Amino acid sequence: MSELKNKRIITVAPTGAWPTKENTPNVPIEPEEIAEEIYNCWKEGAAIAHIHVRNDEGKAAMEFSKFEKVVTLVRAMKDCDIIMNLTTSGGIGLKEDDRIKPFYELKPEMASYDCGTMNWQHVTVFENNPAFLERLGTLMQEVGVKPEVEVFDPGMIYNAQHYLKNGFLKAPLHFQFCMGVPGGISATTKNLVFMKSCMEEVAPGSTWSAFGVGARAMEILYATVAMGGHVRVGMEDNVLYKKGVIAESNMVFVARAKRIIEEFGLETATPNEARELLGLKK
Ligand code: ZN
């Protein structure tokens, strides 16, 4: 095995909260579809699956039974050792208890931790209030789930510093820079450099990953690989493979990320290498 520092983790986010079958018939919505897509993405080189589910109407939801189904199906795939990372947001305006239950009961290796409140896409509030973030951090530690600290702007990185200082988060942190969401920081290389420098100031020794939504996705993907980060791809962030072309699956995004990583002279991390890089148990 070559050195761990040359390994890059690909996270796939196959479903997310927003794309519907009307936007793209290729987005996996049903638990069986999501589990199969995760398996196929793992085969293409994804080491982490960031998982959302939908309700029976296909809408964003934190329905426990759906998470349970996906997690059970993925765990039953004996040859597939992908790391599962469950969302704790699900969408907008969902109940705090419902946001907590899936990771608390199902104990995936990771779960998202959205480190602040924002005006979401200029239409609503994505609420992650201080009491909720304290509770989330405490409960994740209680059940041994590693937080993926999702930050949509630099202020959220400094929020993470507060929760780290006060013991609600534990070093080393793993950040996900979510860029280009209206209401958050825009997806430019200049901003990515700034986000990384903020992270290094508040939590040196952290690992990090990034993605850009929409048209700037490729810029962030290439810049992240060049700057030493891990990457996230998938239909949660983009339904188009390139301008005007709907992606035929999540696997094509994973395959492209793997090609870029390898062309750069690096290698994709297996799930076990990702566990080592992120300090996960097992
Ligand atoms: Zn998500």
PDB file of N, CA and C in Angstrom, residues 48-151:
ATOM      1  N   ILE A  48     -17.082   6.691   1.230  1.00  0.00           N
ATOM      2  CA  ILE A  48     -18.121   7.149   2.168  1.00  0.00           C
ATOM      3  C   ILE A  48     -19.403   7.418   1.383  1.00  0.00           C
ATOM      4  N   ALA A  49     -20.520   7.026   1.961  1.00  0.00           N
ATOM      5  CA  ALA A  49     -21.826   7.378   1.396  1.00  0.00           C
ATOM      6  C   ALA A  49     -22.540   8.304   2.375  1.00  0.00           C
ATOM      7  N   HIS A  50     -22.847   9.520   1.909  1.00  0.00           N
ATOM      8  CA  HIS A  50     -23.614  10.477   2.712  1.00  0.00           C
ATOM      9  C   HIS A  50     -25.088  10.272   2.342  1.00  0.00           C
ATOM     10  N   ILE A  51     -25.870   9.845   3.334  1.00  0.00           N
ATOM     11  CA  ILE A  51     -27.199   9.303   3.033  1.00  0.00           C
ATOM     12  C   ILE A  51     -28.343  10.208   3.504  1.00  0.00           C
ATOM     13  N   HIS A  52     -29.241  10.496   2.572  1.00  0.00           N
ATOM     14  CA  HIS A  52     -30.545  11.094   2.865  1.00  0.00           C
ATOM     15  C   HIS A  52     -31.612  10.096   2.433  1.00  0.00           C
ATOM     16  N   VAL A  53     -32.806  10.242   2.989  1.00  0.00           N
ATOM     17  CA  VAL A  53     -33.937   9.429   2.513  1.00  0.00           C
ATOM     18  C   VAL A  53     -35.101  10.368   2.192  1.00  0.00           C
ATOM     19  N   ARG A  54     -36.110   9.798   1.574  1.00  0.00           N
ATOM     20  CA  ARG A  54     -37.325  10.564   1.237  1.00  0.00           C
ATOM     21  C   ARG A  54     -38.538   9.846   1.814  1.00  0.00           C
ATOM     22  N   ASN A  55     -39.630  10.602   1.957  1.00  0.00           N
ATOM     23  CA  ASN A  55     -40.875   9.963   2.405  1.00  0.00           C
ATOM     24  C   ASN A  55     -41.572   9.319   1.202  1.00  0.00           C
ATOM     25  N   ASP A  56     -42.757   8.803   1.434  1.00  0.00           N
ATOM     26  CA  ASP A  56     -43.454   8.078   0.359  1.00  0.00           C
ATOM     27  C   ASP A  56     -43.821   8.987  -0.812  1.00  0.00           C
ATOM     28  N   GLU A  57     -43.830  10.291  -0.568  1.00  0.00           N
ATOM     29  CA  GLU A  57     -44.121  11.236  -1.666  1.00  0.00           C
ATOM     30  C   GLU A  57     -42.837  11.682  -2.367  1.00  0.00           C
ATOM     31  N   GLY A  58     -41.715  11.139  -1.930  1.00  0.00           N
ATOM     32  CA  GLY A  58     -40.451  11.521  -2.561  1.00  0.00           C
ATOM     33  C   GLY A  58     -39.864  12.812  -2.024  1.00  0.00           C
ATOM     34  N   LYS A  59     -40.467  13.344  -0.952  1.00  0.00           N
ATOM     35  CA  LYS A  59     -39.990  14.606  -0.382  1.00  0.00           C
ATOM     36  C   LYS A  59     -38.925  14.362   0.694  1.00  0.00           C
ATOM     37  N   ALA A  60     -38.116  15.415   0.958  1.00  0.00           N
ATOM     38  CA  ALA A  60     -37.102  15.355   2.004  1.00  0.00           C
ATOM     39  C   ALA A  60     -37.740  14.990   3.333  1.00  0.00           C
ATOM     40  N   ALA A  61     -37.111  14.061   4.046  1.00  0.00           N
ATOM     41  CA  ALA A  61     -37.712  13.596   5.288  1.00  0.00           C
ATOM     42  C   ALA A  61     -36.640  12.991   6.176  1.00  0.00           C
ATOM     43  N   MET A  62     -36.949  12.876   7.469  1.00  0.00           N
ATOM     44  CA  MET A  62     -36.064  12.157   8.390  1.00  0.00           C
ATOM     45  C   MET A  62     -36.815  10.939   8.892  1.00  0.00           C
ATOM     46  N   GLU A  63     -37.450  10.218   8.002  1.00  0.00           N
ATOM     47  CA  GLU A  63     -38.240   9.036   8.391  1.00  0.00           C
ATOM     48  C   GLU A  63     -37.323   7.902   8.815  1.00  0.00           C
ATOM     49  N   PHE A  64     -37.442   7.575  10.094  1.00  0.00           N
ATOM     50  CA  PHE A  64     -36.525   6.583  10.658  1.00  0.00           C
ATOM     51  C   PHE A  64     -36.572   5.256   9.911  1.00  0.00           C
ATOM     52  N   SER A  65     -37.780   4.801   9.573  1.00  0.00           N
ATOM     53  CA  SER A  65     -37.910   3.479   8.936  1.00  0.00           C
ATOM     54  C   SER A  65     -37.164   3.423   7.603  1.00  0.00           C
ATOM     55  N   LYS A  66     -37.114   4.550   6.917  1.00  0.00           N
ATOM     56  CA  LYS A  66     -36.405   4.580   5.616  1.00  0.00           C
ATOM     57  C   LYS A  66     -34.886   4.493   5.836  1.00  0.00           C
ATOM     58  N   PHE A  67     -34.405   5.232   6.822  1.00  0.00           N
ATOM     59  CA  PHE A  67     -32.963   5.137   7.140  1.00  0.00           C
ATOM     60  C   PHE A  67     -32.608   3.710   7.560  1.00  0.00           C
ATOM     61  N   GLU A  68     -33.471   3.156   8.392  1.00  0.00           N
ATOM     62  CA  GLU A  68     -33.221   1.802   8.893  1.00  0.00           C
ATOM     63  C   GLU A  68     -33.121   0.815   7.728  1.00  0.00           C
ATOM     64  N   LYS A  69     -33.989   0.999   6.754  1.00  0.00           N
ATOM     65  CA  LYS A  69     -34.005   0.108   5.590  1.00  0.00           C
ATOM     66  C   LYS A  69     -32.696   0.245   4.803  1.00  0.00           C
ATOM     67  N   VAL A  70     -32.307   1.481   4.530  1.00  0.00           N
ATOM     68  CA  VAL A  70     -31.081   1.692   3.745  1.00  0.00           C
ATOM     69  C   VAL A  70     -29.872   1.108   4.479  1.00  0.00           C
ATOM     70  N   VAL A  71     -29.763   1.447   5.767  1.00  0.00           N
ATOM     71  CA  VAL A  71     -28.604   0.993   6.546  1.00  0.00           C
ATOM     72  C   VAL A  71     -28.579  -0.539   6.616  1.00  0.00           C
ATOM     73  N   THR A  72     -29.731  -1.145   6.827  1.00  0.00           N
ATOM     74  CA  THR A  72     -29.801  -2.602   6.895  1.00  0.00           C
ATOM     75  C   THR A  72     -29.404  -3.231   5.565  1.00  0.00           C
ATOM     76  N   LEU A  73     -29.894  -2.669   4.479  1.00  0.00           N
ATOM     77  CA  LEU A  73     -29.563  -3.214   3.149  1.00  0.00           C
ATOM     78  C   LEU A  73     -28.062  -3.100   2.861  1.00  0.00           C
ATOM     79  N   VAL A  74     -27.485  -1.951   3.204  1.00  0.00           N
ATOM     80  CA  VAL A  74     -26.044  -1.766   2.924  1.00  0.00           C
ATOM     81  C   VAL A  74     -25.221  -2.703   3.816  1.00  0.00           C
ATOM     82  N   ARG A  75     -25.622  -2.835   5.067  1.00  0.00           N
ATOM     83  CA  ARG A  75     -24.867  -3.726   5.962  1.00  0.00           C
ATOM     84  C   ARG A  75     -24.973  -5.186   5.519  1.00  0.00           C
ATOM     85  N   ALA A  76     -26.064  -5.518   4.842  1.00  0.00           N
ATOM     86  CA  ALA A  76     -26.262  -6.907   4.399  1.00  0.00           C
ATOM     87  C   ALA A  76     -25.393  -7.248   3.184  1.00  0.00           C
ATOM     88  N   MET A  77     -24.846  -6.228   2.523  1.00  0.00           N
ATOM     89  CA  MET A  77     -23.976  -6.479   1.366  1.00  0.00           C
ATOM     90  C   MET A  77     -22.593  -6.823   1.902  1.00  0.00           C
ATOM     91  N   LYS A  78     -22.346  -8.099   2.041  1.00  0.00           N
ATOM     92  CA  LYS A  78     -21.196  -8.531   2.827  1.00  0.00           C
ATOM     93  C   LYS A  78     -19.846  -8.099   2.263  1.00  0.00           C
ATOM     94  N   ASP A  79     -19.758  -7.968   0.954  1.00  0.00           N
ATOM     95  CA  ASP A  79     -18.457  -7.569   0.396  1.00  0.00           C
ATOM     96  C   ASP A  79     -18.265  -6.052   0.413  1.00  0.00           C
ATOM     97  N   CYS A  80     -19.293  -5.296   0.787  1.00  0.00           N
ATOM     98  CA  CYS A  80     -19.224  -3.827   0.695  1.00  0.00           C
ATOM     99  C   CYS A  80     -18.950  -3.229   2.073  1.00  0.00           C
ATOM    100  N   ASP A  81     -17.781  -2.602   2.212  1.00  0.00           N
ATOM    101  CA  ASP A  81     -17.395  -2.062   3.523  1.00  0.00           C
ATOM    102  C   ASP A  81     -17.428  -0.530   3.541  1.00  0.00           C
ATOM    103  N   ILE A  82     -18.278   0.049   2.702  1.00  0.00           N
ATOM    104  CA  ILE A  82     -18.340   1.520   2.620  1.00  0.00           C
ATOM    105  C   ILE A  82     -18.735   2.115   3.971  1.00  0.00           C
ATOM    106  N   ILE A  83     -18.203   3.305   4.252  1.00  0.00           N
ATOM    107  CA  ILE A  83     -18.529   4.034   5.480  1.00  0.00           C
ATOM    108  C   ILE A  83     -19.857   4.756   5.274  1.00  0.00           C
ATOM    109  N   MET A  84     -20.788   4.584   6.202  1.00  0.00           N
ATOM    110  CA  MET A  84     -22.063   5.297   6.081  1.00  0.00           C
ATOM    111  C   MET A  84     -22.050   6.565   6.938  1.00  0.00           C
ATOM    112  N   ASN A  85     -22.524   7.631   6.325  1.00  0.00           N
ATOM    113  CA  ASN A  85     -22.592   8.951   6.940  1.00  0.00           C
ATOM    114  C   ASN A  85     -24.034   9.433   6.762  1.00  0.00           C
ATOM    115  N   LEU A  86     -24.804   9.430   7.850  1.00  0.00           N
ATOM    116  CA  LEU A  86     -26.218   9.809   7.752  1.00  0.00           C
ATOM    117  C   LEU A  86     -26.389  11.310   7.942  1.00  0.00           C
ATOM    118  N   THR A  87     -27.266  11.894   7.157  1.00  0.00           N
ATOM    119  CA  THR A  87     -27.574  13.306   7.366  1.00  0.00           C
ATOM    120  C   THR A  87     -28.276  13.489   8.707  1.00  0.00           C
ATOM    121  N   THR A  88     -28.041  14.645   9.342  1.00  0.00           N
ATOM    122  CA  THR A  88     -28.840  15.008  10.519  1.00  0.00           C
ATOM    123  C   THR A  88     -29.704  16.230  10.191  1.00  0.00           C
ATOM    124  N   SER A  89     -29.754  16.560   8.903  1.00  0.00           N
ATOM    125  CA  SER A  89     -30.593  17.698   8.496  1.00  0.00           C
ATOM    126  C   SER A  89     -31.806  17.208   7.734  1.00  0.00           C
ATOM    127  N   GLY A  90     -31.558  16.359   6.758  1.00  0.00           N
ATOM    128  CA  GLY A  90     -32.654  15.770   5.988  1.00  0.00           C
ATOM    129  C   GLY A  90     -33.262  16.726   5.001  1.00  0.00           C
ATOM    130  N   GLY A  91     -33.460  17.932   5.427  1.00  0.00           N
ATOM    131  CA  GLY A  91     -34.078  18.962   4.601  1.00  0.00           C
ATOM    132  C   GLY A  91     -34.160  20.193   5.474  1.00  0.00           C
ATOM    133  N   ILE A  92     -35.194  20.972   5.291  1.00  0.00           N
ATOM    134  CA  ILE A  92     -35.333  22.202   6.058  1.00  0.00           C
ATOM    135  C   ILE A  92     -36.562  22.089   6.953  1.00  0.00           C
ATOM    136  N   GLY A  93     -36.413  22.553   8.191  1.00  0.00           N
ATOM    137  CA  GLY A  93     -37.578  22.658   9.079  1.00  0.00           C
ATOM    138  C   GLY A  93     -38.035  21.338   9.684  1.00  0.00           C
ATOM    139  N   LEU A  94     -37.157  20.350   9.706  1.00  0.00           N
ATOM    140  CA  LEU A  94     -37.543  19.058  10.277  1.00  0.00           C
ATOM    141  C   LEU A  94     -37.298  19.065  11.787  1.00  0.00           C
ATOM    142  N   LYS A  95     -38.014  18.210  12.493  1.00  0.00           N
ATOM    143  CA  LYS A  95     -37.947  18.204  13.970  1.00  0.00           C
ATOM    144  C   LYS A  95     -36.585  17.717  14.468  1.00  0.00           C
ATOM    145  N   GLU A  96     -36.109  18.376  15.524  1.00  0.00           N
ATOM    146  CA  GLU A  96     -34.782  18.037  16.055  1.00  0.00           C
ATOM    147  C   GLU A  96     -34.695  16.573  16.479  1.00  0.00           C
ATOM    148  N   ASP A  97     -35.713  16.079  17.157  1.00  0.00           N
ATOM    149  CA  ASP A  97     -35.665  14.680  17.593  1.00  0.00           C
ATOM    150  C   ASP A  97     -35.586  13.728  16.404  1.00  0.00           C
ATOM    151  N   ASP A  98     -36.301  14.068  15.346  1.00  0.00           N
ATOM    152  CA  ASP A  98     -36.278  13.222  14.140  1.00  0.00           C
ATOM    153  C   ASP A  98     -34.919  13.298  13.436  1.00  0.00           C
ATOM    154  N   ARG A  99     -34.247  14.434  13.577  1.00  0.00           N
ATOM    155  CA  ARG A  99     -32.928  14.598  12.959  1.00  0.00           C
ATOM    156  C   ARG A  99     -31.867  13.779  13.694  1.00  0.00           C
ATOM    157  N   ILE A 100     -32.115  13.569  14.981  1.00  0.00           N
ATOM    158  CA  ILE A 100     -31.146  12.860  15.819  1.00  0.00           C
ATOM    159  C   ILE A 100     -31.323  11.341  15.772  1.00  0.00           C
ATOM    160  N   LYS A 101     -32.574  10.903  15.737  1.00  0.00           N
ATOM    161  CA  LYS A 101     -32.866   9.471  15.924  1.00  0.00           C
ATOM    162  C   LYS A 101     -32.097   8.520  14.995  1.00  0.00           C
ATOM    163  N   PRO A 102     -32.008   8.807  13.674  1.00  0.00           N
ATOM    164  CA  PRO A 102     -31.328   7.817  12.814  1.00  0.00           C
ATOM    165  C   PRO A 102     -29.887   7.511  13.237  1.00  0.00           C
ATOM    166  N   PHE A 103     -29.066   8.536  13.481  1.00  0.00           N
ATOM    167  CA  PHE A 103     -27.676   8.214  13.862  1.00  0.00           C
ATOM    168  C   PHE A 103     -27.616   7.626  15.265  1.00  0.00           C
ATOM    169  N   TYR A 104     -28.514   8.093  16.143  1.00  0.00           N
ATOM    170  CA  TYR A 104     -28.467   7.638  17.527  1.00  0.00           C
ATOM    171  C   TYR A 104     -28.840   6.160  17.633  1.00  0.00           C
ATOM    172  N   GLU A 105     -29.826   5.761  16.861  1.00  0.00           N
ATOM    173  CA  GLU A 105     -30.290   4.368  16.928  1.00  0.00           C
ATOM    174  C   GLU A 105     -29.462   3.439  16.042  1.00  0.00           C
ATOM    175  N   LEU A 106     -29.119   3.931  14.850  1.00  0.00           N
ATOM    176  CA  LEU A 106     -28.502   3.028  13.855  1.00  0.00           C
ATOM    177  C   LEU A 106     -26.976   3.011  13.952  1.00  0.00           C
ATOM    178  N   LYS A 107     -26.416   4.001  14.633  1.00  0.00           N
ATOM    179  CA  LYS A 107     -24.975   4.068  14.865  1.00  0.00           C
ATOM    180  C   LYS A 107     -24.133   3.841  13.599  1.00  0.00           C
ATOM    181  N   PRO A 108     -24.294   4.709  12.600  1.00  0.00           N
ATOM    182  CA  PRO A 108     -23.385   4.661  11.459  1.00  0.00           C
ATOM    183  C   PRO A 108     -22.015   5.142  11.943  1.00  0.00           C
ATOM    184  N   GLU A 109     -21.011   5.039  11.115  1.00  0.00           N
ATOM    185  CA  GLU A 109     -19.687   5.511  11.553  1.00  0.00           C
ATOM    186  C   GLU A 109     -19.607   7.042  11.587  1.00  0.00           C
ATOM    187  N   MET A 110     -20.405   7.696  10.728  1.00  0.00           N
ATOM    188  CA  MET A 110     -20.367   9.155  10.664  1.00  0.00           C
ATOM    189  C   MET A 110     -21.789   9.721  10.505  1.00  0.00           C
ATOM    190  N   ALA A 111     -21.912  11.007  10.841  1.00  0.00           N
ATOM    191  CA  ALA A 111     -23.167  11.720  10.567  1.00  0.00           C
ATOM    192  C   ALA A 111     -22.819  13.194  10.379  1.00  0.00           C
ATOM    193  N   SER A 112     -23.637  13.891   9.617  1.00  0.00           N
ATOM    194  CA  SER A 112     -23.331  15.301   9.350  1.00  0.00           C
ATOM    195  C   SER A 112     -23.656  16.168  10.561  1.00  0.00           C
ATOM    196  N   TYR A 113     -22.907  17.250  10.688  1.00  0.00           N
ATOM    197  CA  TYR A 113     -23.059  18.201  11.794  1.00  0.00           C
ATOM    198  C   TYR A 113     -22.994  19.593  11.164  1.00  0.00           C
ATOM    199  N   ASP A 114     -24.157  20.162  10.882  1.00  0.00           N
ATOM    200  CA  ASP A 114     -24.196  21.459  10.188  1.00  0.00           C
ATOM    201  C   ASP A 114     -23.982  22.565  11.201  1.00  0.00           C
ATOM    202  N   CYS A 115     -22.816  23.207  11.079  1.00  0.00           N
ATOM    203  CA  CYS A 115     -22.281  23.982  12.196  1.00  0.00           C
ATOM    204  C   CYS A 115     -22.741  25.445  12.242  1.00  0.00           C
ATOM    205  N   GLY A 116     -24.038  25.672  12.013  1.00  0.00           N
ATOM    206  CA  GLY A 116     -24.577  27.022  12.129  1.00  0.00           C
ATOM    207  C   GLY A 116     -25.883  27.141  11.369  1.00  0.00           C
ATOM    208  N   THR A 117     -26.556  28.253  11.652  1.00  0.00           N
ATOM    209  CA  THR A 117     -27.842  28.532  11.002  1.00  0.00           C
ATOM    210  C   THR A 117     -27.603  29.458   9.814  1.00  0.00           C
ATOM    211  N   MET A 118     -28.363  29.267   8.749  1.00  0.00           N
ATOM    212  CA  MET A 118     -28.209  30.172   7.600  1.00  0.00           C
ATOM    213  C   MET A 118     -29.562  30.458   6.943  1.00  0.00           C
ATOM    214  N   ASN A 119     -29.594  31.551   6.201  1.00  0.00           N
ATOM    215  CA  ASN A 119     -30.748  31.834   5.347  1.00  0.00           C
ATOM    216  C   ASN A 119     -30.589  30.980   4.104  1.00  0.00           C
ATOM    217  N   TRP A 120     -31.434  29.969   3.967  1.00  0.00           N
ATOM    218  CA  TRP A 120     -31.251  28.941   2.953  1.00  0.00           C
ATOM    219  C   TRP A 120     -31.845  29.387   1.618  1.00  0.00           C
ATOM    220  N   GLN A 121     -30.973  29.587   0.671  1.00  0.00           N
ATOM    221  CA  GLN A 121     -31.380  29.912  -0.699  1.00  0.00           C
ATOM    222  C   GLN A 121     -32.339  31.104  -0.769  1.00  0.00           C
ATOM    223  N   HIS A 122     -32.211  32.016   0.191  1.00  0.00           N
ATOM    224  CA  HIS A 122     -32.996  33.251   0.224  1.00  0.00           C
ATOM    225  C   HIS A 122     -34.495  33.023   0.408  1.00  0.00           C
ATOM    226  N   VAL A 123     -34.874  31.800   0.808  1.00  0.00           N
ATOM    227  CA  VAL A 123     -36.308  31.562   0.975  1.00  0.00           C
ATOM    228  C   VAL A 123     -36.705  31.113   2.368  1.00  0.00           C
ATOM    229  N   THR A 124     -35.783  30.497   3.101  1.00  0.00           N
ATOM    230  CA  THR A 124     -36.178  29.973   4.408  1.00  0.00           C
ATOM    231  C   THR A 124     -34.960  29.910   5.325  1.00  0.00           C
ATOM    232  N   VAL A 125     -35.149  29.429   6.525  1.00  0.00           N
ATOM    233  CA  VAL A 125     -34.046  29.356   7.486  1.00  0.00           C
ATOM    234  C   VAL A 125     -33.654  27.893   7.695  1.00  0.00           C
ATOM    235  N   PHE A 126     -32.371  27.637   7.529  1.00  0.00           N
ATOM    236  CA  PHE A 126     -31.822  26.308   7.844  1.00  0.00           C
ATOM    237  C   PHE A 126     -31.307  26.426   9.263  1.00  0.00           C
ATOM    238  N   GLU A 127     -32.105  25.895  10.199  1.00  0.00           N
ATOM    239  CA  GLU A 127     -31.827  26.178  11.608  1.00  0.00           C
ATOM    240  C   GLU A 127     -30.978  25.095  12.277  1.00  0.00           C
ATOM    241  N   ASN A 128     -29.880  25.549  12.842  1.00  0.00           N
ATOM    242  CA  ASN A 128     -29.024  24.702  13.687  1.00  0.00           C
ATOM    243  C   ASN A 128     -28.643  25.566  14.882  1.00  0.00           C
ATOM    244  N   ASN A 129     -29.581  25.683  15.820  1.00  0.00           N
ATOM    245  CA  ASN A 129     -29.391  26.634  16.925  1.00  0.00           C
ATOM    246  C   ASN A 129     -28.364  26.102  17.929  1.00  0.00           C
ATOM    247  N   PRO A 130     -27.846  27.005  18.798  1.00  0.00           N
ATOM    248  CA  PRO A 130     -26.778  26.591  19.716  1.00  0.00           C
ATOM    249  C   PRO A 130     -27.137  25.389  20.585  1.00  0.00           C
ATOM    250  N   ALA A 131     -28.336  25.355  21.121  1.00  0.00           N
ATOM    251  CA  ALA A 131     -28.707  24.224  21.996  1.00  0.00           C
ATOM    252  C   ALA A 131     -28.722  22.915  21.197  1.00  0.00           C
ATOM    253  N   PHE A 132     -29.190  22.987  19.962  1.00  0.00           N
ATOM    254  CA  PHE A 132     -29.230  21.785  19.120  1.00  0.00           C
ATOM    255  C   PHE A 132     -27.818  21.300  18.818  1.00  0.00           C
ATOM    256  N   LEU A 133     -26.911  22.224  18.521  1.00  0.00           N
ATOM    257  CA  LEU A 133     -25.537  21.811  18.196  1.00  0.00           C
ATOM    258  C   LEU A 133     -24.832  21.222  19.418  1.00  0.00           C
ATOM    259  N   GLU A 134     -25.142  21.735  20.602  1.00  0.00           N
ATOM    260  CA  GLU A 134     -24.559  21.142  21.820  1.00  0.00           C
ATOM    261  C   GLU A 134     -25.092  19.721  22.021  1.00  0.00           C
ATOM    262  N   ARG A 135     -26.383  19.576  21.816  1.00  0.00           N
ATOM    263  CA  ARG A 135     -27.016  18.266  22.001  1.00  0.00           C
ATOM    264  C   ARG A 135     -26.496  17.268  20.965  1.00  0.00           C
ATOM    265  N   LEU A 136     -26.408  17.735  19.725  1.00  0.00           N
ATOM    266  CA  LEU A 136     -25.942  16.870  18.641  1.00  0.00           C
ATOM    267  C   LEU A 136     -24.519  16.377  18.916  1.00  0.00           C
ATOM    268  N   GLY A 137     -23.639  17.304  19.314  1.00  0.00           N
ATOM    269  CA  GLY A 137     -22.252  16.923  19.586  1.00  0.00           C
ATOM    270  C   GLY A 137     -22.151  15.948  20.744  1.00  0.00           C
ATOM    271  N   THR A 138     -22.948  16.200  21.778  1.00  0.00           N
ATOM    272  CA  THR A 138     -22.933  15.327  22.957  1.00  0.00           C
ATOM    273  C   THR A 138     -23.392  13.921  22.598  1.00  0.00           C
ATOM    274  N   LEU A 139     -24.495  13.848  21.856  1.00  0.00           N
ATOM    275  CA  LEU A 139     -25.057  12.532  21.527  1.00  0.00           C
ATOM    276  C   LEU A 139     -24.174  11.772  20.538  1.00  0.00           C
ATOM    277  N   MET A 140     -23.533  12.473  19.633  1.00  0.00           N
ATOM    278  CA  MET A 140     -22.624  11.788  18.705  1.00  0.00           C
ATOM    279  C   MET A 140     -21.463  11.160  19.471  1.00  0.00           C
ATOM    280  N   GLN A 141     -20.958  11.891  20.456  1.00  0.00           N
ATOM    281  CA  GLN A 141     -19.879  11.309  21.272  1.00  0.00           C
ATOM    282  C   GLN A 141     -20.380  10.114  22.069  1.00  0.00           C
ATOM    283  N   GLU A 142     -21.594  10.228  22.568  1.00  0.00           N
ATOM    284  CA  GLU A 142     -22.164   9.144  23.381  1.00  0.00           C
ATOM    285  C   GLU A 142     -22.242   7.833  22.596  1.00  0.00           C
ATOM    286  N   VAL A 143     -22.615   7.922  21.319  1.00  0.00           N
ATOM    287  CA  VAL A 143     -22.766   6.678  20.545  1.00  0.00           C
ATOM    288  C   VAL A 143     -21.571   6.402  19.622  1.00  0.00           C
ATOM    289  N   GLY A 144     -20.516   7.244  19.701  1.00  0.00           N
ATOM    290  CA  GLY A 144     -19.309   6.967  18.928  1.00  0.00           C
ATOM    291  C   GLY A 144     -19.463   7.193  17.432  1.00  0.00           C
ATOM    292  N   VAL A 145     -20.242   8.214  17.071  1.00  0.00           N
ATOM    293  CA  VAL A 145     -20.421   8.572  15.661  1.00  0.00           C
ATOM    294  C   VAL A 145     -19.561   9.802  15.370  1.00  0.00           C
ATOM    295  N   LYS A 146     -18.715   9.722  14.346  1.00  0.00           N
ATOM    296  CA  LYS A 146     -17.850  10.870  14.040  1.00  0.00           C
ATOM    297  C   LYS A 146     -18.620  11.937  13.272  1.00  0.00           C
ATOM    298  N   PRO A 147     -18.603  13.182  13.784  1.00  0.00           N
ATOM    299  CA  PRO A 147     -19.280  14.248  13.053  1.00  0.00           C
ATOM    300  C   PRO A 147     -18.519  14.639  11.791  1.00  0.00           C
ATOM    301  N   GLU A 148     -19.255  14.838  10.723  1.00  0.00           N
ATOM    302  CA  GLU A 148     -18.697  15.485   9.541  1.00  0.00           C
ATOM    303  C   GLU A 148     -19.173  16.920   9.658  1.00  0.00           C
ATOM    304  N   VAL A 149     -18.256  17.835   9.974  1.00  0.00           N
ATOM    305  CA  VAL A 149     -18.634  19.216  10.259  1.00  0.00           C
ATOM    306  C   VAL A 149     -18.873  19.940   8.929  1.00  0.00           C
ATOM    307  N   GLU A 150     -20.144  20.100   8.583  1.00  0.00           N
ATOM    308  CA  GLU A 150     -20.485  20.770   7.323  1.00  0.00           C
ATOM    309  C   GLU A 150     -20.529  22.264   7.564  1.00  0.00           C
ATOM    310  N   VAL A 151     -19.778  22.998   6.737  1.00  0.00           N
ATOM    311  CA  VAL A 151     -19.736  24.460   6.874  1.00  0.00           C
ATOM    312  C   VAL A 151     -20.065  25.100   5.531  1.00  0.00           C
TER     313      VAL A 151
END
